[in-house]
CSV table of C-alpha atoms and ligand atoms in Angstrom, one decimal:
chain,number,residue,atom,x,y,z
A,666,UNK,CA,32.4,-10.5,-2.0
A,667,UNK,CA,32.4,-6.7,-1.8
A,668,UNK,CA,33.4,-5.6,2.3
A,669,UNK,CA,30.6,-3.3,2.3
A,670,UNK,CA,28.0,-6.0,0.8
A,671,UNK,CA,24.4,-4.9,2.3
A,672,UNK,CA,21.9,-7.6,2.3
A,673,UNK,CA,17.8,-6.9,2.6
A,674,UNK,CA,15.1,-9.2,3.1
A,675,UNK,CA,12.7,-8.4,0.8
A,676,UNK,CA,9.1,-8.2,1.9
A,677,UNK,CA,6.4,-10.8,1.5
A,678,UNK,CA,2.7,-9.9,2.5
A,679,UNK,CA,1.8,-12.6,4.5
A,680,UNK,CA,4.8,-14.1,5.8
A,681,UNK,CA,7.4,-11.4,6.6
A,682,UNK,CA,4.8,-10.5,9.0
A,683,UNK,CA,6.3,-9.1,12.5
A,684,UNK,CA,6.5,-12.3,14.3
A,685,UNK,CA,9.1,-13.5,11.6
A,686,UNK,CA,11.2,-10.5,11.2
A,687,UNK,CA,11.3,-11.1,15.0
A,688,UNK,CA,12.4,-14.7,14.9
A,689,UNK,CA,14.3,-14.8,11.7
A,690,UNK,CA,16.6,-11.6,13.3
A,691,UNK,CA,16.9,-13.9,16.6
A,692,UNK,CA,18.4,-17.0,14.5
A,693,UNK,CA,20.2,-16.1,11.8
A,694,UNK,CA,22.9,-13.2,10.7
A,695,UNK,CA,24.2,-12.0,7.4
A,696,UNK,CA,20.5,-9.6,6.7
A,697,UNK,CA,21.5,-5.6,7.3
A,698,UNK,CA,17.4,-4.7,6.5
A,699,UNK,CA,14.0,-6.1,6.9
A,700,UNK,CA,11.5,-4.7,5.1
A,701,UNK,CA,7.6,-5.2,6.4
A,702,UNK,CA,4.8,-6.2,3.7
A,703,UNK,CA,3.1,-3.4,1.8
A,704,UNK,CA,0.6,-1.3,4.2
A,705,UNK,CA,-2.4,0.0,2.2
A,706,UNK,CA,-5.5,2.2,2.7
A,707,UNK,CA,-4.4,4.5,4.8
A,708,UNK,CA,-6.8,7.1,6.5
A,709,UNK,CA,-5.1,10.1,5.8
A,710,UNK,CA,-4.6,12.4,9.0
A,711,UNK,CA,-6.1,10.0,11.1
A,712,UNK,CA,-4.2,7.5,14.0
A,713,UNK,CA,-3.1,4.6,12.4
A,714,UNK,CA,-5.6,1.9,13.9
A,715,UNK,CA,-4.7,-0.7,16.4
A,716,UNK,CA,-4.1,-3.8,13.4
A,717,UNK,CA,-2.0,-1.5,12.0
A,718,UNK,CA,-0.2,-0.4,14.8
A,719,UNK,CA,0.9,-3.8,15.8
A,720,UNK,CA,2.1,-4.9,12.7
A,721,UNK,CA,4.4,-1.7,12.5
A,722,UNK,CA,5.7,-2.7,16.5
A,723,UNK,CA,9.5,-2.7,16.5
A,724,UNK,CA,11.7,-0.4,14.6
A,725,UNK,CA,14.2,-2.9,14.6
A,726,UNK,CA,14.9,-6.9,15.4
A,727,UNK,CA,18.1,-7.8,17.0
A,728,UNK,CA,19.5,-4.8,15.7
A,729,UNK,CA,18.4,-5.2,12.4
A,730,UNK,CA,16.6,-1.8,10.7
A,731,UNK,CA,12.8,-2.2,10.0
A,732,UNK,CA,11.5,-0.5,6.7
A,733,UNK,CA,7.7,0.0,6.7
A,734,UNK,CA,6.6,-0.4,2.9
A,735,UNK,CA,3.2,1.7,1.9
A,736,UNK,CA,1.4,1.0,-1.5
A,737,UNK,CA,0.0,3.8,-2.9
A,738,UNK,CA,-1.0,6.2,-5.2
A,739,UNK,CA,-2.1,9.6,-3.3
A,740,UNK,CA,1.2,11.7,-2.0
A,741,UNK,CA,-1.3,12.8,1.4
A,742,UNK,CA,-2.2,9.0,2.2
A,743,UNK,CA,1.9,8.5,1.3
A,744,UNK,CA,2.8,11.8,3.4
A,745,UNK,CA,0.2,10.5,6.7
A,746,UNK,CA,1.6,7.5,6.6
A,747,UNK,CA,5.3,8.8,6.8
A,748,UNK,CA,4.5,10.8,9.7
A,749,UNK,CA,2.8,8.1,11.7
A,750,UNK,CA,5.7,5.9,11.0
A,751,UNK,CA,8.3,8.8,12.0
A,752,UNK,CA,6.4,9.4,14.6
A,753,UNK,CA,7.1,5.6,16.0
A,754,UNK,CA,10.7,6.0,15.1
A,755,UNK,CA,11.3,4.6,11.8
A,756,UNK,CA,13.9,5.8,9.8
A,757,UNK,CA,13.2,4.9,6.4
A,758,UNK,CA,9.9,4.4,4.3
A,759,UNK,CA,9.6,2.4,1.1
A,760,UNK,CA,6.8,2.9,-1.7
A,761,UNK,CA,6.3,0.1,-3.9
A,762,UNK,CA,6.0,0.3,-7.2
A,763,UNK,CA,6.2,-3.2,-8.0
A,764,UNK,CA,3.5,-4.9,-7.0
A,765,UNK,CA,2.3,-7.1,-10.2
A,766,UNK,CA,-1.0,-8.4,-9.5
A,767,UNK,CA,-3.8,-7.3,-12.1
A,768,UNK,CA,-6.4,-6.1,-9.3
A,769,UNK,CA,-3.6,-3.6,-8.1
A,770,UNK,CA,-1.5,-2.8,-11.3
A,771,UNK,CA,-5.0,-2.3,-13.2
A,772,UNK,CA,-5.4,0.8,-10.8
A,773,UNK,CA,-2.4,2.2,-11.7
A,774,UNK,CA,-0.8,1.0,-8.1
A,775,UNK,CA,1.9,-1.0,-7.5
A,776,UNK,CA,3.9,-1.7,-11.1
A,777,UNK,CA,0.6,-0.6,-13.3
A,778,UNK,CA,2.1,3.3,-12.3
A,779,UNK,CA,5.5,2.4,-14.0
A,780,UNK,CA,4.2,3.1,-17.4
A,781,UNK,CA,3.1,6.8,-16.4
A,782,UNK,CA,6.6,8.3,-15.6
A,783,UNK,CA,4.4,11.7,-15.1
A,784,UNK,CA,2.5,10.2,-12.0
A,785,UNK,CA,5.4,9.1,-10.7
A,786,UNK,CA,7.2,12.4,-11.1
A,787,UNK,CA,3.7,14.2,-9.8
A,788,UNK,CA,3.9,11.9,-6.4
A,789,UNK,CA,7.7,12.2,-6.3
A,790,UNK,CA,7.3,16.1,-6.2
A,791,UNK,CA,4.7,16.5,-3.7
A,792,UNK,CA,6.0,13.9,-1.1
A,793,UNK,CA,9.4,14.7,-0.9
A,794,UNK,CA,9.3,18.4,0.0
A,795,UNK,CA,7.8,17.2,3.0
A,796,UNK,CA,9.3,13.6,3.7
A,797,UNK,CA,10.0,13.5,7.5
A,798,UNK,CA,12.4,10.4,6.9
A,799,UNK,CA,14.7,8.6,4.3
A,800,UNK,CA,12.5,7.7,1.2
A,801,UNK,CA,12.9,4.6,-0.6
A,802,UNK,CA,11.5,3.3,-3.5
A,803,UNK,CA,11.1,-0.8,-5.0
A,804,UNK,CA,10.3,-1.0,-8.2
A,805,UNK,CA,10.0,-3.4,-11.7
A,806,UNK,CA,11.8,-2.8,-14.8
A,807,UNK,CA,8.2,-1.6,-15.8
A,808,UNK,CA,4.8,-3.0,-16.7
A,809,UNK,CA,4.5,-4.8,-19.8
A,810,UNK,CA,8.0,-3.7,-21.2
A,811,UNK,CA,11.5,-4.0,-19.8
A,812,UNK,CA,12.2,-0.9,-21.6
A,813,UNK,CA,9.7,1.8,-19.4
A,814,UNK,CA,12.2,1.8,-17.1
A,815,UNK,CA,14.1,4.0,-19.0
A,816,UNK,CA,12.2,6.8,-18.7
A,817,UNK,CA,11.3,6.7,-15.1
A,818,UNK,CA,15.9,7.0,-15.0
A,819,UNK,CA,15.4,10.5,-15.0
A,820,UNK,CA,12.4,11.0,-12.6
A,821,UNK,CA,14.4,8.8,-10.1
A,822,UNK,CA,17.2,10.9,-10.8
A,823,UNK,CA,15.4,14.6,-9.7
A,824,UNK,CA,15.0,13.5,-6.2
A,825,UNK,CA,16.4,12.7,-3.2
A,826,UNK,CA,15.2,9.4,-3.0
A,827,UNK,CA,17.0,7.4,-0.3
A,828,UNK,CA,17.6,4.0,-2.0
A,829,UNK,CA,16.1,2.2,-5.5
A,830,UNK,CA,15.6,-1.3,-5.6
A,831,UNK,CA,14.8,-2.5,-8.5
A,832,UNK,CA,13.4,-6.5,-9.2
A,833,UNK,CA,14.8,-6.9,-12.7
A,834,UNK,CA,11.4,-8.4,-14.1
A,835,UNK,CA,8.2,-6.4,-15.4
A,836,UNK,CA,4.8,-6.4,-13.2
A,837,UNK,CA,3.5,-8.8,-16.3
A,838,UNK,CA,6.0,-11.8,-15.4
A,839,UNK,CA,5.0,-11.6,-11.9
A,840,UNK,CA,7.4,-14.1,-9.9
A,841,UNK,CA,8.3,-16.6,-13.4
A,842,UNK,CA,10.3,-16.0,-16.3
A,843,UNK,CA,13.9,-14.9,-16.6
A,844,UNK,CA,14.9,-12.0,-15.2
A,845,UNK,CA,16.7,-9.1,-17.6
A,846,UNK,CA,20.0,-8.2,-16.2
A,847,UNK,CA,20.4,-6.2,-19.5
A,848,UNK,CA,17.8,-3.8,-18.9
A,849,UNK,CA,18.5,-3.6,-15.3
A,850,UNK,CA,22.6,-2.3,-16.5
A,851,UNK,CA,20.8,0.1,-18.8
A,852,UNK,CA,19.0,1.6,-16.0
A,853,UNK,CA,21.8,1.8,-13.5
A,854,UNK,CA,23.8,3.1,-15.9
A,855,UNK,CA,21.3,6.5,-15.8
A,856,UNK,CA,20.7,6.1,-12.2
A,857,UNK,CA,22.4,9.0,-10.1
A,858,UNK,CA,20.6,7.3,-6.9
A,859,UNK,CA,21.9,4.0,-5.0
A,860,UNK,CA,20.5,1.4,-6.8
A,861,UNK,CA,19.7,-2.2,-4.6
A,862,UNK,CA,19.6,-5.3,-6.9
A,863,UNK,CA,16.8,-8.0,-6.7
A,864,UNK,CA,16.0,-11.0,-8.2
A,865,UNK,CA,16.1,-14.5,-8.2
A,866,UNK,CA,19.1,-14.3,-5.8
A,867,UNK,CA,19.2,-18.1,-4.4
A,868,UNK,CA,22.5,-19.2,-3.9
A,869,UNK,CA,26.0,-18.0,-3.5
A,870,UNK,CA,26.6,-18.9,-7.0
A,871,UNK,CA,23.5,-16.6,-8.2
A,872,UNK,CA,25.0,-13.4,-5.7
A,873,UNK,CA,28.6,-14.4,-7.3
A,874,UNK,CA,26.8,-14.3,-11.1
A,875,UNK,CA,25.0,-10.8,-10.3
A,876,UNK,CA,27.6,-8.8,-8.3
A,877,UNK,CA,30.4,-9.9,-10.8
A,878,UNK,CA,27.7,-8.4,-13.7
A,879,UNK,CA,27.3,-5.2,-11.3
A,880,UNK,CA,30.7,-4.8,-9.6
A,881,UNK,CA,29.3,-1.2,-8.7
A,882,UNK,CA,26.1,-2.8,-6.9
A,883,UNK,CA,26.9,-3.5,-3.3
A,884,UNK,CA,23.0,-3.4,-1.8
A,885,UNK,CA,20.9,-6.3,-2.9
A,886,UNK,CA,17.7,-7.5,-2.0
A,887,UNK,CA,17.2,-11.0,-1.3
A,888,UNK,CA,13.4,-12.7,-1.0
A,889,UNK,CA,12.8,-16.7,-2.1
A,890,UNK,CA,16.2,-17.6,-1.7
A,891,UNK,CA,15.9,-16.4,2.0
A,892,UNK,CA,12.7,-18.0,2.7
A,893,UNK,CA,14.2,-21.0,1.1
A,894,UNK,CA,17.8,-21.4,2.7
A,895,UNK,CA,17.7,-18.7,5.6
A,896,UNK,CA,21.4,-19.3,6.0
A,897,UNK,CA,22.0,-17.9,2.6
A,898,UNK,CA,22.7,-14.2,3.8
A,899,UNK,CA,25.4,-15.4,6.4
A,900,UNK,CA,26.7,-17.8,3.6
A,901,UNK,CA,27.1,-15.5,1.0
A,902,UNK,CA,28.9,-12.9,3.4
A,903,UNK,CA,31.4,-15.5,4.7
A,904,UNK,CA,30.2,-15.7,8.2
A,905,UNK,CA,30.8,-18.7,10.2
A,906,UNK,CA,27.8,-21.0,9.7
A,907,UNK,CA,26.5,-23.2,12.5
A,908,UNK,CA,28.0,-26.6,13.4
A,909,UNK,CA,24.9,-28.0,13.6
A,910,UNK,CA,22.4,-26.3,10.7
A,911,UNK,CA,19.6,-29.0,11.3
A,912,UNK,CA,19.4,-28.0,15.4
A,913,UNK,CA,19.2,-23.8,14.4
A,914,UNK,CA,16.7,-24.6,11.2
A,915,UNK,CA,14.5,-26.5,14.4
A,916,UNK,CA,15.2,-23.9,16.8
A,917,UNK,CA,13.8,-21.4,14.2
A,918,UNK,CA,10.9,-22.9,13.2
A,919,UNK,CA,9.8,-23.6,16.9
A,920,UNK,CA,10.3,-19.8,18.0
A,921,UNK,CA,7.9,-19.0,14.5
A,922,UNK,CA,5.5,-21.5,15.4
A,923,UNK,CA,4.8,-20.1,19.4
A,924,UNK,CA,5.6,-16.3,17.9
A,925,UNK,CA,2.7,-16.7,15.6
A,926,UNK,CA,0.3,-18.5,17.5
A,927,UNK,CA,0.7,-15.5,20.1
A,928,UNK,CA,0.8,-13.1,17.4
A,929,UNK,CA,-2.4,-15.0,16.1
A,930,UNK,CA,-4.0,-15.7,19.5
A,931,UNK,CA,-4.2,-19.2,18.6
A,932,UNK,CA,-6.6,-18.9,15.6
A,933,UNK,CA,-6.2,-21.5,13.0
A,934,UNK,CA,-4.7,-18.7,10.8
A,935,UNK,CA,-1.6,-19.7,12.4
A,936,UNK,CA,-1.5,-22.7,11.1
A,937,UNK,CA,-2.0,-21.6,7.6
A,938,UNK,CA,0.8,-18.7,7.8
A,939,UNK,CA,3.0,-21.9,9.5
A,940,UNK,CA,1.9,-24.0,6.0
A,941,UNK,CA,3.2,-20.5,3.9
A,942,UNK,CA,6.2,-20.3,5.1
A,943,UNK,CA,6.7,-24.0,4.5
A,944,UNK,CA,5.3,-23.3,0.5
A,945,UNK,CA,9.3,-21.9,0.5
A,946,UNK,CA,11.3,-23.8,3.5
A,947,UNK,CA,10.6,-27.1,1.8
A,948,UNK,CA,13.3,-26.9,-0.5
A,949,UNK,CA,16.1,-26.7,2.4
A,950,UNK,CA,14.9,-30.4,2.4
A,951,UNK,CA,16.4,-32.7,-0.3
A,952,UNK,CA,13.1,-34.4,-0.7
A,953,UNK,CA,10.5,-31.1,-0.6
A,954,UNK,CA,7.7,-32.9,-2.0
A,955,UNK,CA,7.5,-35.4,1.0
A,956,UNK,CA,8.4,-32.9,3.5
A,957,UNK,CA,5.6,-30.7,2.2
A,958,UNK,CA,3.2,-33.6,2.1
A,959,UNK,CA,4.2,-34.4,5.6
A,960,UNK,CA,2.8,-30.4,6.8
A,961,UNK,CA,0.2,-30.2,4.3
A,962,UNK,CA,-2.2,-32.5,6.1
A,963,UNK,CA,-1.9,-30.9,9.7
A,964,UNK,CA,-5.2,-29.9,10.5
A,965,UNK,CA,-4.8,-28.6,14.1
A,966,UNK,CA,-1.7,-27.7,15.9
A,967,UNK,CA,-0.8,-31.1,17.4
A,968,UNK,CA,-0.5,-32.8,13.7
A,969,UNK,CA,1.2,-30.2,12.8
A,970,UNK,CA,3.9,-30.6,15.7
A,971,UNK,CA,3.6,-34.2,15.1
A,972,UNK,CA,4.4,-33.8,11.6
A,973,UNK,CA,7.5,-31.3,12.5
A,974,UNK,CA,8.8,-34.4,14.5
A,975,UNK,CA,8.4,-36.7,11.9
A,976,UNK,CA,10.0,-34.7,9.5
A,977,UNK,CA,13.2,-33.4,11.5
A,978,UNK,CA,13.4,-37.4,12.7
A,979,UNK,CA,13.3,-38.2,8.9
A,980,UNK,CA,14.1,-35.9,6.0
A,981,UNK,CA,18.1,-34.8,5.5
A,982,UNK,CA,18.9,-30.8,4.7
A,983,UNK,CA,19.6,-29.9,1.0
A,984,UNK,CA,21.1,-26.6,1.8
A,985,UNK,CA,24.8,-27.1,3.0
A,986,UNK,CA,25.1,-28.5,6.8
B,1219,LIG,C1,3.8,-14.0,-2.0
B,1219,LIG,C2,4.6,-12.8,-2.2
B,1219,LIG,C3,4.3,-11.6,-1.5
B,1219,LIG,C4,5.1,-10.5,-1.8
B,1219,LIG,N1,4.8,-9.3,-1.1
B,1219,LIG,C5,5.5,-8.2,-1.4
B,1219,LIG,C6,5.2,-6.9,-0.7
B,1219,LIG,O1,4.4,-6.8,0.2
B,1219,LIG,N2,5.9,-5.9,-1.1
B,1219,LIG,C7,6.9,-5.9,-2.0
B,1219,LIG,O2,7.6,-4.9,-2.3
B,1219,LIG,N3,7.2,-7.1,-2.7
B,1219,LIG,C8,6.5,-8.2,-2.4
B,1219,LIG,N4,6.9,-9.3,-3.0
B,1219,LIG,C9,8.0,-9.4,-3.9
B,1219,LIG,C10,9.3,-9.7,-3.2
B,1219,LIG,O3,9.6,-8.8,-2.2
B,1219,LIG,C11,10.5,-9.8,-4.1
B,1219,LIG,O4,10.7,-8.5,-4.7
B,1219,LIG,C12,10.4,-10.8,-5.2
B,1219,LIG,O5,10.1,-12.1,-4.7
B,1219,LIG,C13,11.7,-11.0,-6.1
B,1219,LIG,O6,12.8,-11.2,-5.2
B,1219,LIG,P1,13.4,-12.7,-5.1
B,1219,LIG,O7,13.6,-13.3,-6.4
B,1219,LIG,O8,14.6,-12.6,-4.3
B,1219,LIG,O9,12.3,-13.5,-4.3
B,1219,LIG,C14,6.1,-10.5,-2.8
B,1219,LIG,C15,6.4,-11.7,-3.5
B,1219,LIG,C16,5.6,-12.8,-3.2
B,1219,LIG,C17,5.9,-14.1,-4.0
């Protein structure tokens, strides 16, 4: 592993909300970013309202950087939104351009703007001018083709933009499919800006794979294979790992359950963002399916602590303990 190795969790909308980048800063090391999910709609030149306001609470966790991520096409929604976040004492904002799904891409947000290199460039040249913090950008290898990336290279390339990550997939493949390492080293090789690396990133063996293809990446982003094994950052940094793995993965999970009851004022939404984040934390379980099965049926909170019992009294860790 490279010394200077940066690890970023990627953001999820819906469960990297700011009760877990809370929690998951207070329990585990190894993750130099946390990104928040994607804010959208912005009024421009208007107060950020108060939903919004408390989801963008804390500039950092533990001492852990928070990046506020904005969707959108329109460089004054982009440029209001960077001054509210400056304003609250961000240092860094990130635009995604890699949002797949068909309701956004179809609108030419998200990935659907990767084809139009233009728009890109037209957004590009009328936010950064007046950028009052570090600009970052997440993107796809493109839309429908691997290759569109190519020409967005020298877009990139004309500004200062702070930090590209790049998910080495097209919007169209969504989450599935193999990723295209190739077309990801034909971009970095054009790429004059620091480039972050993400994609399908879920055990040391898969960081070993991809920084040994990329021995000039050191910033990747990691999403899934955090949700899934939250040791995995400290693991693949060498970090000592917890004697007991079972007793932190416990410790974790009750802090995100009371964290997002509060955060929730007890609504059963809390339940269902608990269930979410258990879609991915299953598989630190050898036997996910059962463990899953176990959650799935909570109805109110105390099944769902009752099944949490049963399944730290039953089920053994996959990941290493
Ligand atoms: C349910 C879900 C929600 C996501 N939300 C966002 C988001 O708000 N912003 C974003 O840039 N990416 C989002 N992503 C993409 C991830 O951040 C990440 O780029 C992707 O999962 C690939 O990385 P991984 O293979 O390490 O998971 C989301 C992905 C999923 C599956």
């Amino acid at each position: 592993m490279n010394l200077q190795t940066a690890i970023f969790f990627a953001p999820f909308q819906g469960i990297t909300t700011k009760a877990f980048r809370l929690v998951y800063a207070r329990h585990f090391a190894g993750v130099d970013k946390l990104f928040t999910p994607y804010f959208a709609n912005i009024a421009v030149d208007y107060p950020l309202p108060a939903l919004k306001m408390k989801a963008l609470q804390h500039q950092s966790e533990s001492g852990i950087s928070v990046v506020p991520q904005i969707l959108s096409k329109s460089a004054p929604e982009i440029l209001s939104f960077a001054r509210s976040c400056a304003a609250l004492g961000f240092g860094e904002l990130n635009w995604n351009l890699g949002c797949p799904y068909p309701q956004v891409a179809r609108k030419k947000r998200g990935s659907g703007m990767l084809p139009f290199p233009e728009m890109v460039d037209e957004i590009l040249d009328q936010v950064m001018p007046h950028m009052p913090l570090s600009f970052s950008v997440k993107c796809r290898l493109g839309y429908a083709k691997a290759a569109e990336i190519m020409d967005l290279v020298p877009v990139f390339n004309r500004y200062p933009v702070a930090e590209l990550t790049i998910h080495a997939r097209t919007g169209k493949q969504l989450y599935s499919g193999k990723t295209d390492p190739d077309a990801f080293g034909a971009a970095l090789e054009g790429l004059q800006v620091p480039v972050v690396y993400n994609g399908d990133i879920f055990t040391t063996e898969d960081f070993g794979h991809i920084s040994g293809l990329f021995p000039g990446i050191s910033r990747f982003m990691i999403g899934r294979g955090i949700l899934k094994d939250p040791f995995l950052p400290a693991r693949i940094k060498g970090l000592p790992q917890p004697g007991d793995s079972r007793a932190v993965l416990r410790g974790f999970l009750d802090d995100l359950y009371f964290e997002t009851r509060r955060e929730k004022k007890d609504s059963p939404s809390a339940l269902n963002a608990m269930k979410e984040c258990w879609t991915y934390l299953m598989f630190a379980f050898e036997e996910p399916v059962v463990v899953f099965r176990r959650l799935k049926k909570a109805g109110n909170f105390d099944d769902y602590e009752d099944a949490i019992k049963e399944v730290f009294a039953n089920d053994r860790l996959k990941i290493q303990e």
